[in-house]
């Protein structure tokens, strides 16, 4: 992104997202570190953000006393340290502009900056006096502007289990206070202090009750309680007052050395310490997800409602998970294109492609999805993949049938000609017929890449031909009745052998499907487990960060003798610890849960493949019907035994020697019961379902 763009427009006191900026974010797949700057107007915020972008110009500065930045502006730049991250800089409209005089609007900008960032920079000028802290009044109103859970009331001030500001610390950004034009010495009671100690000193609480003390303590307590970490930078003036209006055109080298030094330290700190933006649950946010968040939050505010962290995450999870299903499906489909172009292929080949593509698709899904707690989206993907696979299996079978039938048709042309010419209608014709027939079958077998139905189509062909063969046998005057009987028996045996081959072929395919399902089930469990462990870790991390921050606060309160406050803090810590414990127990529960999800996915796969089995079943039924009809027809027309004699009577030849099987899809079949399979070599009893 060459220059910043407006992300949220603020016109007539109303906030709107800028579609172009959202579109930009939606196209950003990298995870993001989001740094937002807030603070009073005309305090050098935009200038500081330009420093973070490493540019002299970018966010527009104004040299006059009138406020410059309106709404929220965004600049996405490559992260200088985390190569696979994008640094999103959010420059916000200055707060407290007297000309605007709309503090509610200011408060929403402030809340949005908190909701969207992983590091919040609060920028002010001069010193951290009481005025400066009071200018941060918006922080005390955050319970009215941000809900954590959908069940908690917006204005709830009590920190109940389910909501309230005690939870803010888990989800809020880190807090950095930048003080500009700091001219004092960093000294407290004659002792040199660091910038952070100065900040801590300024945020110290006053003892005792009374409204005055309560008011004094409120914003300080909010800062201390809501943000997981605090940091302070004090900047001297960057140049002389005369040069100040031209700051953005000044060379870095012409700036005051001490300013440059602080600015460098500040930038380094931001680059190194700012975390990847996460949402409730600790899930890392990509540019695209940030786009969803901005939209959800701004639209909620525009509707007059209070943005809710939980709802925003749920809404985003729905959109992202559906997109993850689509992405997984696309990965699968493109993974299968290569093998599709080769149809017909052997079962092993299509199966290997399926397993690989299935794995890749699930991986792509897992990478993008989150909070798919019941596995509904994973199941949707499994069903979509199974259906696509079922279609491909059917296409592959049809291609095999087509190729085999065409081959047999071609190979049987010379024999058909000979029948026409009456070559086999002579004594000894049967022997000649058999020899040609065997030769033709051998040629068929020698042909490679016939696909998954080679034996089945041959079996069908041979069964058809047996009528013709028998006619020739019966008409052969060279053979005795006894010899004919022996040949009939031989033919029966040969047909039975072919039927066994056909069954073996079918069995092999079903076994492959069982193996596939077992393998992808195991892999699915593995991927699901990894994902759940990762999500649990993210949640744990979120809690730990909150706990750490509370423990640090407790220590400080204890040191200063705030026994009452410390007791309240203890309760919060206890509640966080309990949550941590609950999370641990949840993990065990989850492990049970994910097995149930995996089982559900497996069932979905079976259902998805159902239409393939329905198709097969219907095809078998049609085939049986066609064959029955044909036998009836042949018997009726007397084809059997109606053989031409030597004098040239034509043999009544069956024109449908290789019957065409209809292969149209079985659209209406509701029966999704999968066939029982004798797993044979696997040692399982007949009846294992696919
Ligand atoms: N004194 C002083 N002036 C500064 C500093 N940094 C920037 N400026 C100047 O202050 C003016 C306002 O700077 P901006 O960065 O536009 O301030 P802003 O806080 O973004 O202002 P709004 O967008 O109006 O809220 C410009 O003329 C800057 O050159 C600083 O550290 N000290
Ligand atoms: Mg500005």
XYZ file of C-alpha atoms and ligand atoms in Angstrom:
723
model
C 0.000 0.000 0.000
C 1.752 3.163 -1.203
C -0.188 5.600 0.906
C -2.773 5.522 3.683
C -6.459 5.251 2.937
C -9.514 6.150 4.918
C -10.929 3.085 6.671
C -13.748 4.594 8.701
C -15.392 7.789 7.624
C -16.744 10.143 10.221
C -19.303 12.385 8.609
C -21.902 14.369 10.553
C -21.171 12.439 13.678
C -21.813 9.089 12.003
C -19.306 6.374 11.315
C -19.214 4.372 8.064
C -16.730 1.923 6.665
C -15.054 2.797 3.402
C -15.762 -0.123 1.012
C -12.473 0.280 -0.870
C -10.467 -0.054 2.333
C -12.453 -3.101 3.450
C -11.891 -4.645 0.044
C -8.178 -4.046 0.443
C -8.169 -5.781 3.826
C -10.248 -8.666 2.498
C -7.502 -9.375 0.003
C -4.865 -9.537 2.731
C -4.200 -13.103 3.839
C -1.254 -12.377 6.104
C -1.657 -12.100 9.843
C -1.618 -8.554 11.101
C -0.043 -6.540 13.876
C -2.313 -3.554 14.380
C -1.001 -0.367 15.960
C -3.517 2.403 16.561
C -2.783 5.889 17.801
C -5.289 7.932 19.782
C -5.064 11.180 21.667
C -5.982 14.822 21.714
C -6.082 16.590 18.397
C -2.988 18.395 17.088
C -0.513 16.446 19.190
C 1.600 14.925 16.422
C -0.157 11.530 16.108
C -0.058 11.336 12.327
C 3.588 12.348 12.325
C 4.408 9.511 14.731
C 2.537 6.972 12.622
C 4.536 8.056 9.574
C 7.655 7.275 11.585
C 6.367 3.745 12.141
C 5.741 3.398 8.419
C 9.341 4.502 7.871
C 8.167 7.380 5.686
C 8.425 11.103 6.003
C 5.054 11.610 4.425
C 1.952 9.488 4.345
C -0.680 10.252 6.934
C -1.530 13.894 6.312
C -0.332 16.394 8.887
C -1.812 19.778 9.397
C 0.288 22.746 10.256
C -2.583 24.847 11.530
C -4.473 24.640 14.771
C -7.421 22.994 13.032
C -7.741 19.261 13.373
C -6.587 17.325 10.350
C -7.305 13.614 10.498
C -10.981 12.679 10.285
C -12.310 9.232 11.089
C -9.796 6.396 11.043
C -7.075 6.098 8.412
C -5.195 2.947 7.642
C -1.783 2.203 6.224
C -0.767 -1.400 5.613
C 2.976 -1.866 5.274
C 5.201 -4.949 5.341
C 6.182 -5.644 8.930
C 9.851 -4.659 9.248
C 10.675 -7.578 11.569
C 8.007 -10.235 11.189
C 8.372 -11.024 7.525
C 5.130 -12.972 7.227
C 3.071 -10.249 8.904
C 1.557 -7.005 7.734
C 1.844 -3.987 9.974
C -1.456 -2.141 9.975
C -1.164 1.425 11.220
C -4.367 3.118 12.272
C -4.308 6.869 12.623
C -7.362 8.255 14.334
C -9.148 11.534 14.484
C -7.915 13.742 17.308
C -10.028 13.660 20.439
C -11.425 16.720 22.204
C -11.654 18.999 19.188
C -13.572 22.017 20.443
C -14.876 22.765 16.952
C -16.434 19.325 16.778
C -17.608 19.262 20.356
C -18.987 15.738 20.149
C -17.465 13.663 22.891
C -19.727 10.672 22.190
C -18.344 10.442 18.688
C -14.842 10.734 20.154
C -15.616 7.924 22.542
C -16.617 5.622 19.683
C -13.394 6.383 17.809
C -11.462 5.608 20.967
C -13.364 2.319 21.456
C -12.844 1.305 17.843
C -9.116 1.900 18.175
C -9.093 -0.445 21.180
C -11.245 -3.053 19.489
C -9.145 -3.155 16.349
C -5.583 -2.861 17.622
C -3.065 -5.110 19.269
C -1.081 -2.089 20.487
C -2.752 1.154 21.442
C -0.570 4.251 21.442
C -1.989 7.043 23.530
C -0.328 10.267 22.483
C -0.287 13.450 24.542
C 1.758 16.575 24.918
C 3.716 18.029 27.816
C 3.531 15.934 30.935
C 1.353 13.258 32.482
C -0.478 15.540 34.856
C -3.977 15.030 36.153
C -5.334 16.852 33.122
C -3.602 14.433 30.789
C -5.086 11.455 32.637
C -8.504 13.083 32.741
C -8.326 13.604 29.012
C -8.375 9.860 28.901
C -11.924 9.956 30.270
C -13.019 7.618 27.487
C -11.227 4.792 29.161
C -13.579 5.050 32.144
C -16.578 4.764 29.854
C -15.452 1.638 28.078
C -17.880 -0.627 29.930
C -20.625 1.277 28.133
C -18.935 0.933 24.781
C -17.585 -2.599 24.684
C -19.287 -5.837 25.641
C -17.235 -8.966 26.078
C -20.007 -11.555 25.990
C -23.334 -11.330 24.306
C -25.059 -12.087 27.602
C -23.473 -9.249 29.633
C -25.283 -5.947 29.885
C -23.510 -3.054 28.246
C -23.600 -0.836 31.273
C -22.941 -3.580 33.774
C -20.420 -2.317 36.233
C -20.116 -5.495 38.229
C -17.509 -7.902 37.129
C -19.526 -11.044 37.025
C -18.267 -14.343 35.730
C -19.705 -13.881 32.297
C -18.893 -10.303 31.481
C -17.848 -6.924 32.768
C -14.566 -5.128 32.642
C -12.615 -7.716 34.642
C -12.345 -9.592 31.381
C -11.098 -6.638 29.328
C -7.508 -7.398 30.197
C -7.718 -10.699 28.310
C -8.673 -9.078 25.055
C -7.360 -5.534 25.163
C -4.290 -4.258 23.333
C -1.034 -3.413 25.017
C -0.887 0.212 26.049
C 1.873 2.646 25.095
C 1.804 6.234 26.293
C 3.838 8.623 24.174
C 4.460 12.076 25.603
C 5.553 14.719 23.125
C 7.510 17.903 23.759
C 8.537 16.647 27.149
C 10.811 19.284 28.596
C 11.115 18.257 32.247
C 13.689 16.095 33.951
C 12.739 12.520 34.667
C 13.172 12.853 38.387
C 10.879 12.006 41.300
C 11.759 13.126 44.819
C 15.304 13.824 43.707
C 15.698 10.368 42.196
C 16.180 9.705 38.496
C 13.423 7.504 37.145
C 12.798 5.702 33.928
C 9.967 6.637 31.574
C 7.997 3.599 32.711
C 8.477 4.498 36.367
C 7.275 7.965 35.524
C 4.121 6.485 33.986
C 3.575 4.191 36.966
C 4.032 7.136 39.300
C 1.436 9.128 37.361
C -1.009 6.256 37.549
C -0.655 5.716 41.280
C -3.911 5.613 43.189
C -4.944 7.829 46.052
C -5.904 6.286 49.330
C -9.130 7.031 51.098
C -12.691 7.399 49.978
C -14.503 10.522 48.941
C -15.782 11.538 45.541
C -12.661 13.471 44.700
C -10.409 10.503 45.254
C -12.796 8.199 43.476
C -12.798 10.479 40.423
C -9.025 10.751 40.603
C -8.595 7.002 40.811
C -11.188 5.915 38.250
C -9.294 6.521 34.966
C -6.080 5.319 36.576
C -7.677 2.113 37.747
C -9.175 1.558 34.330
C -5.795 1.915 32.653
C -4.199 -0.373 35.200
C -6.955 -2.975 35.006
C -7.854 -3.087 31.358
C -4.548 -3.157 29.524
C -2.321 -6.209 29.841
C 0.900 -4.169 29.698
C 1.991 -0.528 29.867
C 4.940 1.283 28.407
C 5.921 4.931 28.212
C 8.103 7.002 25.860
C 8.903 10.649 26.419
C 9.873 12.586 23.299
C 11.679 15.902 23.369
C 10.691 18.495 20.762
C 11.798 17.370 17.317
C 13.021 20.753 16.125
C 12.838 24.480 16.764
C 9.393 26.123 17.016
C 9.997 27.915 13.733
C 10.623 24.639 11.877
C 7.746 22.785 13.451
C 5.123 23.498 10.728
C 7.525 22.061 8.102
C 8.400 18.951 10.061
C 7.189 16.526 7.417
C 9.516 17.966 4.792
C 12.567 18.048 7.036
C 15.411 15.594 6.627
C 15.761 13.064 9.410
C 19.321 14.293 9.967
C 18.076 17.799 10.686
C 15.864 16.672 13.530
C 17.044 17.023 17.080
C 19.309 14.062 17.967
C 17.578 13.236 21.243
C 14.191 13.163 19.467
C 15.576 10.820 16.834
C 16.932 8.530 19.506
C 13.588 8.212 21.309
C 11.739 7.856 18.021
C 14.076 4.991 17.062
C 13.648 3.246 20.401
C 9.901 3.708 20.157
C 9.761 2.213 16.636
C 11.985 -0.701 17.617
C 9.806 -1.402 20.630
C 6.645 -1.366 18.540
C 8.151 -3.631 15.885
C 9.514 -6.115 18.387
C 6.890 -6.161 21.093
C 3.594 -5.612 19.332
C 1.713 -8.866 19.149
C -0.250 -10.277 16.276
C -3.812 -9.075 16.603
C -6.008 -11.743 18.182
C -9.720 -12.029 18.811
C -11.500 -13.459 21.839
C -10.295 -17.022 22.101
C -6.757 -15.998 21.143
C -7.183 -16.715 17.446
C -4.746 -14.799 15.282
C -6.260 -12.298 12.902
C -5.444 -11.945 9.206
C -6.058 -8.828 7.118
C -9.213 -10.406 5.802
C -10.508 -11.091 9.300
C -9.640 -7.569 10.341
C -11.812 -6.392 7.438
C -14.730 -8.414 8.863
C -14.111 -7.003 12.326
C -14.059 -3.386 11.161
C -17.308 -3.929 9.283
C -19.044 -5.667 12.183
C -17.974 -3.130 14.801
C -18.661 -0.004 12.753
C -22.040 -1.298 11.575
C -22.980 -2.182 15.156
C -22.072 1.320 16.348
C -23.896 2.922 13.411
C -27.013 0.963 14.401
C -26.783 2.446 17.878
C -25.750 -0.820 19.523
C -22.728 -1.691 21.591
C -20.014 -3.751 19.873
C -19.600 -7.167 21.429
C -16.334 -9.091 21.225
C -18.017 -12.465 21.356
C -20.633 -11.699 18.723
C -18.043 -10.234 16.386
C -15.930 -13.377 16.665
C -18.910 -15.647 16.125
C -20.033 -13.687 13.066
C -16.504 -13.731 11.714
C -16.109 -17.456 12.413
C -19.260 -18.204 10.419
C -17.994 -16.276 7.401
C -14.440 -17.569 7.652
C -15.492 -21.166 8.214
C -17.782 -21.140 5.199
C -14.924 -19.649 3.192
C -12.671 -22.393 4.602
C -15.138 -25.025 3.345
C -15.161 -23.399 -0.108
C -11.389 -23.190 -0.132
C -11.039 -26.831 0.931
C -13.451 -27.860 -1.793
C -11.523 -25.879 -4.404
C -8.242 -27.449 -3.254
C -9.795 -30.914 -3.545
C -11.271 -30.279 -6.968
C -8.105 -28.896 -8.440
C -6.149 -31.778 -6.843
C -8.372 -34.261 -8.699
C -8.188 -32.540 -12.097
C -4.989 -34.312 -13.077
C -6.335 -37.814 -12.519
C -9.691 -36.899 -14.050
C -7.940 -36.153 -17.325
C -6.582 -39.720 -17.324
C -9.922 -41.549 -16.835
C -10.346 -44.482 -16.937
C -7.741 -45.258 -14.306
C -7.225 -48.108 -11.878
C -8.796 -47.862 -8.447
C -5.383 -47.506 -6.804
C -4.618 -44.460 -8.904
C -7.842 -42.559 -8.265
C -7.695 -43.587 -4.627
C -4.148 -42.247 -4.171
C -5.155 -38.927 -5.716
C -8.235 -38.802 -3.565
C -6.321 -39.384 -0.357
C -3.736 -36.760 -1.205
C -6.289 -34.161 -2.290
C -8.508 -34.911 0.699
C -5.550 -34.369 3.007
C -4.598 -31.104 1.324
C -8.192 -29.879 1.360
C -8.581 -30.629 5.067
C -5.283 -28.920 5.742
C -6.405 -25.794 3.876
C -9.665 -25.884 5.820
C -7.916 -26.257 9.171
C -5.601 -23.380 8.393
C -8.450 -20.999 7.816
C -11.241 -22.211 10.079
C -11.629 -21.482 13.759
C -14.172 -21.983 16.485
C -15.815 -24.751 14.444
C -16.640 -26.223 17.802
C -19.117 -28.890 16.749
C -17.265 -29.653 13.567
C -20.257 -28.613 11.443
C -18.126 -26.926 8.826
C -15.622 -29.766 8.774
C -18.527 -32.140 8.166
C -19.825 -29.907 5.386
C -16.422 -30.105 3.735
C -16.281 -33.888 4.190
C -19.701 -34.242 2.553
C -18.766 -31.950 -0.332
C -15.546 -33.898 -0.916
C -17.305 -37.265 -0.669
C -19.945 -36.162 -3.167
C -17.343 -34.902 -5.577
C -15.388 -38.101 -5.151
C -18.543 -40.156 -5.719
C -19.109 -38.272 -8.976
C -15.552 -38.947 -10.039
C -15.830 -42.644 -9.166
C -18.920 -42.844 -11.350
C -17.242 -40.952 -14.178
C -14.236 -43.232 -13.924
C -16.437 -46.308 -14.023
C -18.404 -44.972 -16.973
C -15.188 -44.186 -18.804
C -13.993 -47.710 -18.112
C -17.240 -49.187 -19.393
C -17.108 -47.065 -22.490
C -13.546 -48.010 -23.256
C -14.066 -51.727 -22.595
C -17.312 -51.928 -24.546
C -15.757 -50.136 -27.514
C -12.761 -52.413 -27.391
C -14.891 -55.559 -27.335
C -17.020 -54.244 -30.128
C -13.954 -53.614 -32.223
C -12.404 -56.981 -31.425
C -15.585 -58.888 -32.219
C -16.014 -57.459 -35.728
C -14.001 -60.213 -37.536
C -15.931 -62.979 -35.785
C -19.249 -61.308 -36.550
C -18.228 -61.233 -40.181
C -17.335 -64.886 -40.087
C -20.699 -65.737 -38.589
C -22.371 -63.829 -41.376
C -20.361 -65.787 -43.873
C -21.354 -69.035 -42.167
C -17.730 -69.984 -41.431
C -18.667 -71.517 -38.084
C -21.762 -73.248 -39.416
C -19.825 -76.278 -40.507
C -18.855 -79.463 -38.753
C -15.862 -78.529 -36.548
C -17.054 -74.892 -36.599
C -17.386 -74.855 -32.846
C -13.705 -75.587 -32.330
C -12.794 -72.824 -34.764
C -15.219 -70.435 -33.079
C -13.720 -71.218 -29.661
C -10.219 -70.634 -30.891
C -11.158 -67.245 -32.403
C -13.127 -66.416 -29.311
C -10.214 -67.212 -26.963
C -7.922 -65.212 -29.162
C -10.245 -62.233 -28.985
C -10.449 -62.471 -25.171
C -6.653 -62.676 -25.005
C -6.383 -59.513 -27.106
C -8.848 -57.813 -24.814
C -6.884 -58.789 -21.750
C -3.641 -57.612 -23.310
C -5.019 -54.096 -23.781
C -3.750 -51.862 -20.940
C -5.585 -49.160 -18.926
C -9.082 -50.481 -19.255
C -10.064 -49.123 -15.860
C -12.054 -50.431 -12.968
C -14.741 -52.390 -14.810
C -12.629 -54.406 -17.237
C -13.616 -57.785 -15.733
C -17.228 -56.831 -15.273
C -17.698 -55.709 -18.872
C -15.939 -58.820 -20.109
C -18.135 -60.980 -17.913
C -21.183 -59.347 -19.372
C -19.845 -59.802 -22.886
C -19.015 -63.445 -22.325
C -22.417 -64.125 -20.883
C -23.954 -62.566 -23.959
C -21.687 -64.497 -26.257
C -22.446 -67.781 -24.519
C -25.848 -67.797 -26.211
C -24.195 -67.457 -29.583
C -21.528 -69.956 -28.617
C -24.101 -72.468 -27.509
C -25.988 -72.085 -30.783
C -22.825 -72.919 -32.676
C -22.067 -75.792 -30.358
C -25.509 -77.296 -30.772
C -25.292 -76.966 -34.553
C -21.855 -78.570 -34.869
C -22.475 -81.963 -36.398
C -18.955 -83.124 -35.797
C -19.572 -83.381 -32.078
C -21.440 -86.134 -30.302
C -24.113 -85.369 -27.778
C -21.755 -86.395 -25.025
C -19.014 -84.077 -26.273
C -21.513 -81.244 -26.468
C -22.442 -81.826 -22.849
C -18.781 -81.683 -21.841
C -18.348 -78.397 -23.759
C -21.461 -76.981 -22.138
C -20.012 -77.807 -18.748
C -16.706 -76.234 -19.740
C -18.491 -73.094 -20.815
C -20.404 -72.918 -17.551
C -17.156 -73.238 -15.640
C -15.499 -70.566 -17.744
C -18.394 -68.209 -17.123
C -18.305 -68.928 -13.424
C -14.568 -68.215 -13.361
C -15.117 -64.909 -15.078
C -17.866 -64.074 -12.593
C -15.388 -64.730 -9.790
C -12.908 -62.360 -11.449
C -15.600 -59.748 -11.742
C -16.505 -60.137 -8.070
C -12.847 -59.906 -7.122
C -12.599 -56.677 -9.094
C -15.605 -55.248 -7.266
C -14.335 -56.482 -3.946
C -10.987 -54.846 -4.565
C -12.686 -51.504 -5.166
C -14.772 -51.717 -2.066
C -11.782 -52.717 0.002
C -9.917 -49.736 -1.348
C -12.809 -47.521 -0.298
C -12.773 -49.007 3.184
C -9.026 -48.524 3.465
C -9.324 -44.971 2.194
C -12.023 -44.166 4.666
C -10.018 -45.601 7.517
C -6.908 -43.694 6.477
C -8.632 -40.390 6.005
C -10.451 -40.938 9.293
C -7.135 -41.411 11.091
C -5.618 -38.416 9.354
C -8.720 -36.374 10.087
C -8.422 -37.224 13.788
C -4.783 -36.161 13.702
C -5.504 -32.843 12.014
C -8.485 -32.163 14.243
C -6.477 -32.918 17.353
C -3.656 -30.623 16.264
C -6.165 -27.886 15.576
C -7.912 -28.295 18.902
C -4.657 -28.371 20.820
C -3.637 -25.183 19.031
C -6.952 -23.452 19.792
C -6.745 -24.538 23.426
C -3.191 -23.177 23.588
C -4.329 -19.848 22.193
C -7.036 -19.586 24.836
C -4.592 -20.614 27.525
C -2.132 -17.997 26.365
C -4.825 -15.346 26.482
C -5.654 -16.286 30.069
C -2.035 -16.460 31.136
C -1.383 -12.975 29.808
C -4.347 -11.668 31.793
C -3.243 -13.534 34.893
C 0.305 -12.192 34.619
C -0.970 -8.670 34.318
C -3.277 -9.052 37.337
C -0.489 -10.577 39.425
C 1.770 -7.645 38.610
C -0.990 -5.234 39.607
C -1.625 -7.111 42.810
C 2.014 -6.864 43.749
C 2.014 -3.124 43.162
C -1.153 -2.635 45.202
C 0.287 -4.723 47.999
C 3.492 -2.712 48.019
C 1.515 0.494 48.349
C -0.736 -0.912 51.071
C -4.020 -0.886 49.163
C -5.361 -3.803 51.109
C -8.982 -3.436 50.019
C -8.136 -3.104 46.354
C -5.643 -5.887 46.654
C -8.369 -8.130 48.065
C -10.596 -7.309 45.079
C -7.686 -8.040 42.762
C -7.137 -11.347 44.552
C -10.698 -12.304 43.723
C -10.168 -11.459 40.071
C -6.987 -13.535 40.066
C -8.812 -16.405 41.721
C -11.511 -16.203 39.087
C -8.912 -16.261 36.310
C -7.190 -19.245 37.942
C -10.479 -21.069 38.119
C -11.009 -20.333 34.471
C -7.552 -21.695 33.732
C -8.416 -24.840 35.635
C -11.725 -25.091 33.801
C -9.872 -24.761 30.509
C -7.669 -27.664 31.481
C -10.725 -29.779 32.214
C -12.270 -28.505 29.015
C -9.286 -29.941 27.193
C -10.181 -33.452 28.326
C -13.777 -32.825 27.401
C -12.615 -31.540 24.037
C -10.558 -34.615 23.390
C -13.743 -36.670 23.831
C -15.598 -34.178 21.730
C -13.182 -34.271 18.835
C -13.481 -38.041 18.615
C -17.215 -37.578 18.334
C -16.657 -34.954 15.628
C -14.316 -37.283 13.745
C -16.926 -40.030 13.964
C -19.527 -37.587 12.644
C -17.230 -36.641 9.786
C -16.775 -40.292 8.909
C -20.528 -40.808 8.820
C -20.884 -37.722 6.648
C -18.353 -39.196 4.236
C -20.373 -42.406 4.051
C -23.509 -40.428 3.355
C -21.679 -38.369 0.758
C -20.580 -41.551 -0.989
C -24.107 -42.927 -0.736
C -25.096 -41.677 -4.120
C -22.225 -43.568 -5.709
C -23.475 -46.798 -4.161
C -27.044 -46.028 -5.113
C -25.879 -45.495 -8.626
C -24.034 -48.792 -8.638
C -26.989 -50.623 -7.186
C -29.371 -49.210 -9.767
C -26.918 -50.093 -12.537
C -26.761 -53.694 -11.330
C -30.529 -53.847 -11.277
C -30.781 -52.436 -14.786
C -28.151 -54.822 -16.008
C -29.982 -57.806 -14.568
C -33.186 -56.609 -16.174
C -31.588 -56.102 -19.573
C -30.067 -59.549 -19.420
C -33.340 -61.170 -18.394
C -35.150 -59.444 -21.213
C -32.541 -60.566 -23.650
C -32.708 -64.187 -22.585
C -36.480 -64.066 -22.851
C -36.197 -62.530 -26.297
C -33.680 -65.090 -27.467
C -35.731 -67.949 -26.161
C -38.855 -66.591 -27.780
C -37.176 -66.012 -31.122
C -35.458 -69.341 -30.904
C -32.009 -67.868 -31.299
C -30.572 -70.762 -29.388
C -30.137 -73.656 -31.738
C -31.342 -71.707 -34.725
C -28.088 -72.070 -36.559
C -27.653 -71.892 -40.289
C -26.519 -75.022 -41.956
C -23.752 -75.484 -44.396
C -26.019 -74.554 -47.293
C -25.856 -70.933 -46.211
C -28.843 -70.294 -43.983
C -27.936 -67.296 -41.904
C -27.326 -67.616 -38.269
C -29.756 -65.529 -36.256
C -27.222 -63.343 -34.653
C -27.837 -61.398 -31.543
C -27.283 -57.740 -32.439
C -26.808 -56.733 -28.866
C -23.783 -58.898 -28.403
C -22.269 -56.298 -26.155
C -25.259 -54.780 -24.462
C -25.017 -51.103 -23.775
C -25.665 -50.250 -20.187
C -27.475 -47.091 -19.403
C -25.311 -44.958 -17.257
C -27.593 -42.053 -16.455
C -27.484 -40.818 -12.872
C -30.005 -42.162 -10.475
C -31.466 -38.894 -9.436
C -34.355 -39.894 -7.242
C -32.970 -42.799 -5.402
C -33.412 -42.173 -1.712
C -31.710 -45.305 -0.525
C -28.345 -44.340 0.819
C -27.680 -47.626 2.557
C -24.175 -48.606 1.746
C -23.401 -52.101 0.577
C -22.067 -54.724 2.862
C -18.601 -55.734 1.957
C -16.759 -58.915 2.567
C -13.415 -57.480 3.546
C -11.779 -60.837 2.849
C -8.086 -60.382 3.417
C -8.641 -57.893 6.231
C -10.067 -60.765 8.166
C -13.310 -58.972 8.944
C -16.531 -60.860 8.686
C -18.767 -60.173 5.716
C -20.966 -57.259 6.474
C -18.475 -54.477 7.215
C -20.147 -51.418 5.889
C -18.406 -48.949 3.639
N 5.613 20.548 18.831
C 5.531 19.449 18.130
N 4.947 19.475 16.950
C 4.851 18.342 16.270
C 5.417 17.137 16.734
N 5.185 16.181 15.820
C 4.504 16.755 14.824
N 4.320 18.042 15.080
C 3.655 19.037 14.257
O 2.357 19.249 14.802
C 1.428 19.476 13.744
C 0.320 18.492 13.830
O 0.845 17.213 13.631
P -0.063 15.987 13.248
O 0.815 14.812 13.186
O -0.893 16.342 12.098
O -0.958 15.967 14.559
P -2.254 15.068 14.799
O -2.247 14.724 16.237
O -2.288 13.983 13.849
O -3.408 16.097 14.507
P -4.967 15.751 14.207
O -4.982 14.799 13.114
O -5.520 17.050 13.854
O -5.510 15.221 15.472
C 2.217 19.386 12.469
O 2.615 20.672 12.066
C 3.412 18.592 12.842
O 4.550 18.915 12.056
C 6.073 17.154 17.994
O 6.595 16.141 18.481
N 6.104 18.370 18.649
Mg -3.636 13.450 12.441
